[in-house]
mmCIF file of N, CA, C and O in Angstrom:
data_model
loop_
_atom_site.group_PDB
_atom_site.id
_atom_site.type_symbol
_atom_site.label_atom_id
_atom_site.label_comp_id
_atom_site.label_asym_id
_atom_site.label_seq_id
_atom_site.Cartn_x
_atom_site.Cartn_y
_atom_site.Cartn_z
ATOM 1 N N UNK P 27 -16.183 46.786 -16.715
ATOM 2 C CA UNK P 27 -16.659 45.461 -16.507
ATOM 3 C C UNK P 27 -16.224 44.405 -17.599
ATOM 4 O O UNK P 27 -16.240 44.824 -18.848
ATOM 5 N N UNK P 28 -15.799 43.135 -17.316
ATOM 6 C CA UNK P 28 -15.593 42.213 -18.387
ATOM 7 C C UNK P 28 -16.804 41.455 -18.924
ATOM 8 O O UNK P 28 -17.750 41.197 -18.380
ATOM 9 N N UNK P 29 -16.696 41.185 -20.272
ATOM 10 C CA UNK P 29 -17.711 40.504 -20.964
ATOM 11 C C UNK P 29 -17.714 38.909 -20.562
ATOM 12 O O UNK P 29 -16.659 38.533 -20.217
ATOM 13 N N UNK P 30 -18.692 38.283 -20.733
ATOM 14 C CA UNK P 30 -18.724 36.849 -20.582
ATOM 15 C C UNK P 30 -17.766 36.287 -21.467
ATOM 16 O O UNK P 30 -17.263 35.275 -21.186
ATOM 17 N N UNK P 31 -17.634 36.666 -22.763
ATOM 18 C CA UNK P 31 -16.681 35.982 -23.629
ATOM 19 C C UNK P 31 -15.313 36.104 -23.149
ATOM 20 O O UNK P 31 -14.485 35.188 -23.116
ATOM 21 N N UNK P 32 -14.887 37.354 -22.558
ATOM 22 C CA UNK P 32 -13.625 37.487 -21.992
ATOM 23 C C UNK P 32 -13.267 36.534 -20.864
ATOM 24 O O UNK P 32 -12.179 35.876 -20.733
ATOM 25 N N UNK P 33 -14.257 36.400 -20.000
ATOM 26 C CA UNK P 33 -14.149 35.589 -18.685
ATOM 27 C C UNK P 33 -14.061 34.196 -19.186
ATOM 28 O O UNK P 33 -13.239 33.365 -18.580
ATOM 29 N N UNK P 34 -14.835 33.657 -20.121
ATOM 30 C CA UNK P 34 -14.702 32.199 -20.625
ATOM 31 C C UNK P 34 -13.501 31.991 -21.313
ATOM 32 O O UNK P 34 -12.832 30.946 -20.895
ATOM 33 N N UNK P 35 -13.020 32.908 -22.077
ATOM 34 C CA UNK P 35 -11.566 32.671 -22.621
ATOM 35 C C UNK P 35 -10.465 32.527 -21.576
ATOM 36 O O UNK P 35 -9.453 31.744 -21.721
ATOM 37 N N UNK P 36 -10.632 33.469 -20.463
ATOM 38 C CA UNK P 36 -9.759 33.445 -19.365
ATOM 39 C C UNK P 36 -9.776 32.148 -18.599
ATOM 40 O O UNK P 36 -8.541 31.536 -18.252
ATOM 41 N N UNK P 37 -10.866 31.749 -18.366
ATOM 42 C CA UNK P 37 -11.020 30.383 -17.642
ATOM 43 C C UNK P 37 -10.573 29.204 -18.420
ATOM 44 O O UNK P 37 -9.915 28.432 -17.900
ATOM 45 N N UNK P 38 -10.872 29.330 -19.807
ATOM 46 C CA UNK P 38 -10.340 28.177 -20.624
ATOM 47 C C UNK P 38 -8.682 27.989 -20.660
ATOM 48 O O UNK P 38 -8.141 27.209 -20.653
ATOM 49 N N UNK P 39 -8.229 29.392 -20.693
ATOM 50 C CA UNK P 39 -6.847 29.549 -20.822
ATOM 51 C C UNK P 39 -6.154 29.078 -19.671
ATOM 52 O O UNK P 39 -5.039 28.180 -19.453
ATOM 53 N N UNK P 40 -6.603 29.375 -18.412
ATOM 54 C CA UNK P 40 -6.175 29.048 -17.144
ATOM 55 C C UNK P 40 -6.148 27.406 -16.883
ATOM 56 O O UNK P 40 -5.359 26.934 -16.075
ATOM 57 N N UNK P 41 -7.281 26.863 -17.450
ATOM 58 C CA UNK P 41 -7.525 25.438 -17.207
ATOM 59 C C UNK P 41 -6.614 24.458 -18.110
ATOM 60 O O UNK P 41 -6.399 23.415 -17.762
ATOM 61 N N UNK P 42 -5.910 25.182 -19.100
ATOM 62 C CA UNK P 42 -4.874 24.362 -19.788
ATOM 63 C C UNK P 42 -3.611 24.103 -18.977
ATOM 64 O O UNK P 42 -3.166 24.893 -18.347
ATOM 65 N N UNK P 43 -3.296 22.812 -19.118
ATOM 66 C CA UNK P 43 -1.958 22.306 -18.187
ATOM 67 C C UNK P 43 -0.662 22.517 -19.281
ATOM 68 O O UNK P 43 -0.772 22.205 -20.319
ATOM 69 N N UNK P 44 0.281 22.882 -18.602
ATOM 70 C CA UNK P 44 1.574 23.161 -19.169
ATOM 71 C C UNK P 44 2.518 22.079 -18.968
ATOM 72 O O UNK P 44 3.375 21.691 -19.645
ATOM 73 N N UNK P 45 2.113 21.094 -17.933
ATOM 74 C CA UNK P 45 2.882 19.913 -17.603
ATOM 75 C C UNK P 45 2.080 18.727 -17.505
ATOM 76 O O UNK P 45 0.800 18.738 -17.446
ATOM 77 N N UNK P 46 2.513 17.565 -17.581
ATOM 78 C CA UNK P 46 1.850 16.407 -17.355
ATOM 79 C C UNK P 46 1.348 16.136 -15.948
ATOM 80 O O UNK P 46 1.915 16.513 -15.033
ATOM 81 N N UNK P 47 0.160 15.625 -15.894
ATOM 82 C CA UNK P 47 -0.400 15.302 -14.595
ATOM 83 C C UNK P 47 0.298 14.139 -13.885
ATOM 84 O O UNK P 47 0.999 13.391 -14.468
ATOM 85 N N UNK P 48 0.543 14.168 -12.418
ATOM 86 C CA UNK P 48 1.188 13.208 -11.853
ATOM 87 C C UNK P 48 0.518 11.785 -12.116
ATOM 88 O O UNK P 48 -0.582 11.818 -12.226
ATOM 89 N N UNK P 49 1.394 10.700 -11.916
ATOM 90 C CA UNK P 49 0.811 9.463 -12.128
ATOM 91 C C UNK P 49 -0.060 9.047 -10.867
ATOM 92 O O UNK P 49 -0.024 9.778 -9.957
ATOM 93 N N UNK P 50 -1.009 8.216 -11.039
ATOM 94 C CA UNK P 50 -1.936 7.763 -9.913
ATOM 95 C C UNK P 50 -1.212 7.266 -8.904
ATOM 96 O O UNK P 50 -0.109 6.582 -9.127
ATOM 97 N N UNK P 51 -1.565 7.281 -7.662
ATOM 98 C CA UNK P 51 -0.795 7.054 -6.395
ATOM 99 C C UNK P 51 -0.471 5.441 -6.347
ATOM 100 O O UNK P 51 0.532 5.237 -5.966
ATOM 101 N N UNK P 52 -1.359 4.576 -6.845
ATOM 102 C CA UNK P 52 -1.253 3.292 -6.937
ATOM 103 C C UNK P 52 -0.025 2.680 -7.856
ATOM 104 O O UNK P 52 0.448 1.682 -7.682
ATOM 105 N N UNK P 53 0.420 3.606 -8.650
ATOM 106 C CA UNK P 53 1.520 3.160 -9.608
ATOM 107 C C UNK P 53 2.918 3.405 -8.978
ATOM 108 O O UNK P 53 3.844 3.194 -9.775
ATOM 109 N N UNK P 54 2.964 3.648 -7.710
ATOM 110 C CA UNK P 54 4.370 3.787 -7.091
ATOM 111 C C UNK P 54 5.005 2.494 -7.320
ATOM 112 O O UNK P 54 4.328 1.312 -7.193
ATOM 113 N N UNK P 55 6.388 2.441 -7.404
ATOM 114 C CA UNK P 55 7.203 1.530 -7.777
ATOM 115 C C UNK P 55 6.878 0.062 -6.717
ATOM 116 O O UNK P 55 6.885 -1.001 -7.029
ATOM 117 N N UNK P 56 6.651 0.511 -5.440
ATOM 118 C CA UNK P 56 6.593 -0.468 -4.521
ATOM 119 C C UNK P 56 5.334 -1.259 -4.535
ATOM 120 O O UNK P 56 5.095 -2.429 -4.090
ATOM 121 N N UNK P 57 4.322 -0.802 -5.140
ATOM 122 C CA UNK P 57 2.786 -1.415 -5.210
ATOM 123 C C UNK P 57 2.523 -1.654 -6.581
ATOM 124 O O UNK P 57 1.441 -2.345 -6.815
ATOM 125 N N UNK P 58 3.294 -1.415 -7.598
ATOM 126 C CA UNK P 58 3.148 -1.784 -8.943
ATOM 127 C C UNK P 58 3.071 -3.143 -9.136
ATOM 128 O O UNK P 58 3.748 -4.020 -8.708
ATOM 129 N N UNK P 59 2.018 -3.610 -9.801
ATOM 130 C CA UNK P 59 1.869 -5.175 -10.017
ATOM 131 C C UNK P 59 1.400 -5.924 -8.832
ATOM 132 O O UNK P 59 1.488 -7.157 -8.881
ATOM 133 N N UNK P 60 1.006 -5.318 -7.705
ATOM 134 C CA UNK P 60 0.596 -5.826 -6.476
ATOM 135 C C UNK P 60 -0.869 -5.739 -6.210
ATOM 136 O O UNK P 60 -1.575 -4.865 -6.886
ATOM 137 N N UNK P 61 -1.455 -6.513 -5.338
ATOM 138 C CA UNK P 61 -2.891 -6.542 -5.043
ATOM 139 C C UNK P 61 -2.958 -6.443 -3.465
ATOM 140 O O UNK P 61 -2.352 -7.146 -2.888
ATOM 141 N N UNK P 62 -4.025 -5.710 -3.109
ATOM 142 C CA UNK P 62 -4.360 -5.620 -1.635
ATOM 143 C C UNK P 62 -5.146 -6.708 -1.261
ATOM 144 O O UNK P 62 -6.031 -7.039 -1.845
ATOM 145 N N UNK P 63 -4.742 -7.336 0.007
ATOM 146 C CA UNK P 63 -5.414 -8.423 0.690
ATOM 147 C C UNK P 63 -5.895 -8.059 1.949
ATOM 148 O O UNK P 63 -4.950 -7.677 2.803
ATOM 149 N N UNK P 64 -6.923 -8.038 2.209
ATOM 150 C CA UNK P 64 -7.459 -7.315 3.717
ATOM 151 C C UNK P 64 -8.353 -8.313 4.302
ATOM 152 O O UNK P 64 -8.808 -9.222 3.828
ATOM 153 N N UNK P 65 -8.542 -7.910 5.665
ATOM 154 C CA UNK P 65 -9.562 -8.629 6.530
ATOM 155 C C UNK P 65 -9.874 -7.658 7.617
ATOM 156 O O UNK P 65 -9.068 -6.655 7.929
ATOM 157 N N UNK P 66 -10.912 -8.031 8.346
ATOM 158 C CA UNK P 66 -11.192 -7.238 9.485
ATOM 159 C C UNK P 66 -11.174 -8.067 10.748
ATOM 160 O O UNK P 66 -11.697 -9.153 10.831
ATOM 161 N N UNK P 67 -10.351 -7.503 11.690
ATOM 162 C CA UNK P 67 -10.091 -8.299 13.058
ATOM 163 C C UNK P 67 -10.164 -7.267 14.069
ATOM 164 O O UNK P 67 -10.461 -6.090 13.928
ATOM 165 N N UNK P 68 -10.319 -7.932 15.343
ATOM 166 C CA UNK P 68 -10.335 -7.221 16.550
ATOM 167 C C UNK P 68 -9.171 -6.266 16.656
ATOM 168 O O UNK P 68 -8.039 -6.500 16.299
ATOM 169 N N UNK P 69 -9.234 -5.101 17.205
ATOM 170 C CA UNK P 69 -8.166 -4.116 17.213
ATOM 171 C C UNK P 69 -6.901 -4.818 18.091
ATOM 172 O O UNK P 69 -5.711 -4.411 17.777
ATOM 173 N N UNK P 70 -7.202 -5.702 18.862
ATOM 174 C CA UNK P 70 -6.094 -6.422 19.705
ATOM 175 C C UNK P 70 -5.214 -7.254 18.722
ATOM 176 O O UNK P 70 -3.945 -7.441 18.847
ATOM 177 N N UNK P 71 -5.730 -7.679 17.553
ATOM 178 C CA UNK P 71 -4.848 -8.429 16.632
ATOM 179 C C UNK P 71 -4.007 -7.467 16.062
ATOM 180 O O UNK P 71 -2.702 -7.850 15.922
ATOM 181 N N UNK P 72 -4.266 -6.357 15.591
ATOM 182 C CA UNK P 72 -3.439 -5.394 15.029
ATOM 183 C C UNK P 72 -2.282 -5.090 15.995
ATOM 184 O O UNK P 72 -1.268 -4.770 15.672
ATOM 185 N N UNK P 73 -2.788 -4.731 17.304
ATOM 186 C CA UNK P 73 -1.766 -4.321 18.371
ATOM 187 C C UNK P 73 -0.705 -5.376 18.501
ATOM 188 O O UNK P 73 0.375 -5.136 18.529
ATOM 189 N N UNK P 74 -1.235 -6.620 18.566
ATOM 190 C CA UNK P 74 -0.252 -7.716 18.865
ATOM 191 C C UNK P 74 0.656 -7.858 17.494
ATOM 192 O O UNK P 74 1.839 -8.100 17.867
ATOM 193 N N UNK P 75 0.066 -7.621 16.164
ATOM 194 C CA UNK P 75 1.008 -7.647 15.028
ATOM 195 C C UNK P 75 1.961 -6.488 15.095
ATOM 196 O O UNK P 75 3.264 -6.796 14.873
ATOM 197 N N UNK P 76 1.692 -5.300 15.579
ATOM 198 C CA UNK P 76 2.702 -4.252 15.651
ATOM 199 C C UNK P 76 3.677 -4.585 16.741
ATOM 200 O O UNK P 76 4.854 -4.160 16.557
ATOM 201 N N UNK P 77 3.281 -5.106 17.930
ATOM 202 C CA UNK P 77 4.271 -5.488 18.866
ATOM 203 C C UNK P 77 5.277 -6.503 18.478
ATOM 204 O O UNK P 77 6.431 -6.434 18.498
ATOM 205 N N UNK P 78 4.809 -7.676 17.676
ATOM 206 C CA UNK P 78 5.552 -8.667 17.153
ATOM 207 C C UNK P 78 6.560 -8.156 16.084
ATOM 208 O O UNK P 78 7.729 -8.330 16.083
ATOM 209 N N UNK P 79 6.112 -7.121 15.255
ATOM 210 C CA UNK P 79 6.917 -6.577 14.306
ATOM 211 C C UNK P 79 7.956 -5.822 14.925
ATOM 212 O O UNK P 79 9.244 -5.826 14.496
ATOM 213 N N UNK P 80 7.689 -4.927 15.927
ATOM 214 C CA UNK P 80 8.659 -4.294 16.761
ATOM 215 C C UNK P 80 9.797 -5.187 17.378
ATOM 216 O O UNK P 80 10.924 -4.825 17.315
ATOM 217 N N UNK P 81 9.280 -6.170 17.977
ATOM 218 C CA UNK P 81 10.187 -7.038 18.642
ATOM 219 C C UNK P 81 11.041 -7.865 17.695
ATOM 220 O O UNK P 81 12.332 -8.073 18.185
ATOM 221 N N UNK P 82 10.620 -8.091 16.489
ATOM 222 C CA UNK P 82 11.529 -8.759 15.583
ATOM 223 C C UNK P 82 12.116 -8.026 14.392
ATOM 224 O O UNK P 82 12.625 -8.339 13.431
ATOM 225 N N UNK P 83 12.260 -6.534 14.672
ATOM 226 C CA UNK P 83 12.644 -5.456 13.793
ATOM 227 C C UNK P 83 12.198 -5.824 12.425
ATOM 228 O O UNK P 83 12.983 -6.013 11.442
ATOM 229 N N UNK P 84 10.895 -5.923 12.252
ATOM 230 C CA UNK P 84 10.291 -6.380 11.065
ATOM 231 C C UNK P 84 9.110 -5.334 10.756
ATOM 232 O O UNK P 84 9.057 -4.330 11.290
ATOM 233 N N UNK P 85 8.223 -5.785 9.856
ATOM 234 C CA UNK P 85 7.008 -5.089 9.550
ATOM 235 C C UNK P 85 5.776 -5.955 9.538
ATOM 236 O O UNK P 85 6.008 -7.342 9.425
ATOM 237 N N UNK P 86 4.707 -5.389 9.594
ATOM 238 C CA UNK P 86 3.509 -6.288 9.633
ATOM 239 C C UNK P 86 3.241 -6.889 8.286
ATOM 240 O O UNK P 86 3.025 -8.300 8.212
ATOM 241 N N UNK P 87 3.640 -6.207 7.170
ATOM 242 C CA UNK P 87 3.621 -6.937 5.896
ATOM 243 C C UNK P 87 4.559 -8.135 5.867
ATOM 244 O O UNK P 87 4.125 -9.177 5.337
ATOM 245 N N UNK P 88 5.732 -8.010 6.407
ATOM 246 C CA UNK P 88 6.500 -9.254 6.469
ATOM 247 C C UNK P 88 6.017 -10.281 7.411
ATOM 248 O O UNK P 88 6.000 -11.557 6.879
ATOM 249 N N UNK P 89 5.510 -10.123 8.400
ATOM 250 C CA UNK P 89 4.917 -11.156 9.154
ATOM 251 C C UNK P 89 3.659 -11.621 8.532
ATOM 252 O O UNK P 89 3.500 -12.935 8.812
ATOM 253 N N UNK P 90 2.879 -10.866 7.687
ATOM 254 C CA UNK P 90 1.807 -11.536 7.245
ATOM 255 C C UNK P 90 2.303 -12.317 6.044
ATOM 256 O O UNK P 90 1.564 -13.471 5.857
ATOM 257 N N UNK P 91 3.248 -11.990 5.412
ATOM 258 C CA UNK P 91 3.823 -12.874 4.246
ATOM 259 C C UNK P 91 4.361 -14.151 4.824
ATOM 260 O O UNK P 91 4.078 -15.129 4.264
ATOM 261 N N UNK P 92 5.090 -14.053 6.011
ATOM 262 C CA UNK P 92 5.479 -15.333 6.559
ATOM 263 C C UNK P 92 4.304 -16.259 6.886
ATOM 264 O O UNK P 92 4.425 -17.514 6.780
ATOM 265 N N UNK P 93 3.339 -15.655 7.719
ATOM 266 C CA UNK P 93 2.177 -16.400 7.972
ATOM 267 C C UNK P 93 1.395 -17.094 6.813
ATOM 268 O O UNK P 93 1.005 -18.173 6.862
ATOM 269 N N UNK P 94 1.287 -16.290 5.541
ATOM 270 C CA UNK P 94 0.619 -16.771 4.517
ATOM 271 C C UNK P 94 1.474 -18.000 3.880
ATOM 272 O O UNK P 94 0.914 -18.983 3.342
ATOM 273 N N UNK P 95 2.795 -18.002 3.847
ATOM 274 C CA UNK P 95 3.552 -18.981 3.375
ATOM 275 C C UNK P 95 3.457 -20.110 4.180
ATOM 276 O O UNK P 95 3.443 -21.431 3.655
ATOM 277 N N UNK P 96 3.278 -20.066 5.597
ATOM 278 C CA UNK P 96 3.084 -21.270 6.381
ATOM 279 C C UNK P 96 1.761 -21.727 6.101
ATOM 280 O O UNK P 96 1.553 -23.056 6.100
ATOM 281 N N UNK P 97 0.795 -21.005 5.809
ATOM 282 C CA UNK P 97 -0.666 -21.442 5.415
ATOM 283 C C UNK P 97 -0.498 -22.276 4.140
ATOM 284 O O UNK P 97 -1.125 -23.450 3.972
ATOM 285 N N UNK P 98 0.157 -21.632 3.243
ATOM 286 C CA UNK P 98 0.240 -22.273 1.880
ATOM 287 C C UNK P 98 0.930 -23.736 2.030
ATOM 288 O O UNK P 98 0.539 -24.690 1.273
ATOM 289 N N UNK P 99 1.898 -23.799 2.723
ATOM 290 C CA UNK P 99 2.768 -24.936 2.839
ATOM 291 C C UNK P 99 1.790 -26.035 3.667
ATOM 292 O O UNK P 99 1.931 -27.250 3.084
ATOM 293 N N UNK P 100 1.154 -25.721 4.531
ATOM 294 C CA UNK P 100 0.199 -26.606 5.407
ATOM 295 C C UNK P 100 -0.800 -27.265 4.397
ATOM 296 O O UNK P 100 -1.088 -28.464 4.524
ATOM 297 N N UNK P 101 -1.050 -26.488 3.452
ATOM 298 C CA UNK P 101 -2.157 -27.072 2.414
ATOM 299 C C UNK P 101 -1.427 -27.453 1.135
ATOM 300 O O UNK P 101 -2.298 -27.481 0.059
ATOM 301 N N UNK P 102 -0.281 -27.671 1.112
ATOM 302 C CA UNK P 102 0.521 -28.088 -0.092
ATOM 303 C C UNK P 102 0.531 -27.289 -1.310
ATOM 304 O O UNK P 102 0.759 -27.616 -2.511
ATOM 305 N N UNK P 103 0.573 -25.836 -0.991
ATOM 306 C CA UNK P 103 0.524 -24.891 -2.216
ATOM 307 C C UNK P 103 2.002 -24.265 -1.961
ATOM 308 O O UNK P 103 2.627 -24.298 -1.015
ATOM 309 N N UNK P 104 2.401 -23.686 -3.191
ATOM 310 C CA UNK P 104 3.744 -23.131 -3.282
ATOM 311 C C UNK P 104 3.769 -21.884 -2.402
ATOM 312 O O UNK P 104 2.648 -21.142 -2.180
ATOM 313 N N UNK P 105 4.933 -21.610 -1.745
ATOM 314 C CA UNK P 105 5.064 -20.527 -0.881
ATOM 315 C C UNK P 105 5.422 -19.289 -1.596
ATOM 316 O O UNK P 105 6.611 -19.036 -1.857
ATOM 317 N N UNK P 106 4.428 -18.542 -2.044
ATOM 318 C CA UNK P 106 4.708 -17.476 -3.091
ATOM 319 C C UNK P 106 4.661 -16.146 -2.426
ATOM 320 O O UNK P 106 4.916 -15.070 -3.202
ATOM 321 N N UNK P 107 4.377 -15.985 -1.257
ATOM 322 C CA UNK P 107 4.322 -14.592 -0.509
ATOM 323 C C UNK P 107 5.775 -14.161 -0.572
ATOM 324 O O UNK P 107 6.745 -14.844 -0.137
ATOM 325 N N UNK P 108 6.002 -12.928 -0.598
ATOM 326 C CA UNK P 108 7.417 -12.359 -0.523
ATOM 327 C C UNK P 108 8.185 -12.551 0.628
ATOM 328 O O UNK P 108 7.470 -12.679 1.676
ATOM 329 N N UNK P 109 9.343 -12.899 0.441
ATOM 330 C CA UNK P 109 10.289 -13.056 1.714
ATOM 331 C C UNK P 109 10.611 -11.889 2.500
ATOM 332 O O UNK P 109 10.434 -10.786 1.882
ATOM 333 N N UNK P 110 11.181 -11.890 3.692
ATOM 334 C CA UNK P 110 11.539 -10.913 4.527
ATOM 335 C C UNK P 110 12.439 -9.743 3.687
ATOM 336 O O UNK P 110 13.371 -10.088 3.079
ATOM 337 N N UNK P 111 12.042 -8.599 3.710
ATOM 338 C CA UNK P 111 12.835 -7.534 3.089
ATOM 339 C C UNK P 111 13.890 -6.913 4.041
ATOM 340 O O UNK P 111 13.545 -6.914 5.347
ATOM 341 N N UNK P 112 14.754 -6.064 3.600
ATOM 342 C CA UNK P 112 15.591 -5.229 4.543
ATOM 343 C C UNK P 112 16.546 -6.053 5.294
ATOM 344 O O UNK P 112 17.229 -6.904 4.891
ATOM 345 N N UNK P 113 16.810 -5.471 6.554
ATOM 346 C CA UNK P 113 17.814 -6.084 7.478
ATOM 347 C C UNK P 113 17.445 -7.537 7.744
ATOM 348 O O UNK P 113 16.427 -8.046 7.760
ATOM 349 N N UNK P 114 18.706 -8.250 7.869
ATOM 350 C CA UNK P 114 18.517 -9.677 8.278
ATOM 351 C C UNK P 114 18.791 -9.755 9.887
ATOM 352 O O UNK P 114 19.256 -8.991 10.381
ATOM 353 N N UNK P 115 18.074 -10.845 10.479
ATOM 354 C CA UNK P 115 18.109 -11.003 11.791
ATOM 355 C C UNK P 115 19.618 -11.402 12.142
ATOM 356 O O UNK P 115 20.272 -12.148 11.532
ATOM 357 N N UNK P 116 20.007 -10.985 13.440
ATOM 358 C CA UNK P 116 21.337 -11.346 13.727
ATOM 359 C C UNK P 116 21.395 -12.766 14.223
ATOM 360 O O UNK P 116 20.605 -13.578 14.549
#
């Protein structure tokens, strides 16, 4: 049988890391320096956004950025939401 001292030493040894832990998930390059903006809407709103995104070969995030920029412009604020990424429309 193993004594308590041996078990404690084995557990301490096993608990030591030989490599660095992975970075936190939010530090991924695409989200670094960004902040989440959320709201709660009827599921039909999300469904319609997904349909629009598919019809325009876009993403919900791109559509929301476009909508936010239009809202900012309407109220005389700078259009600071990111512009459409990736493919350009034909």
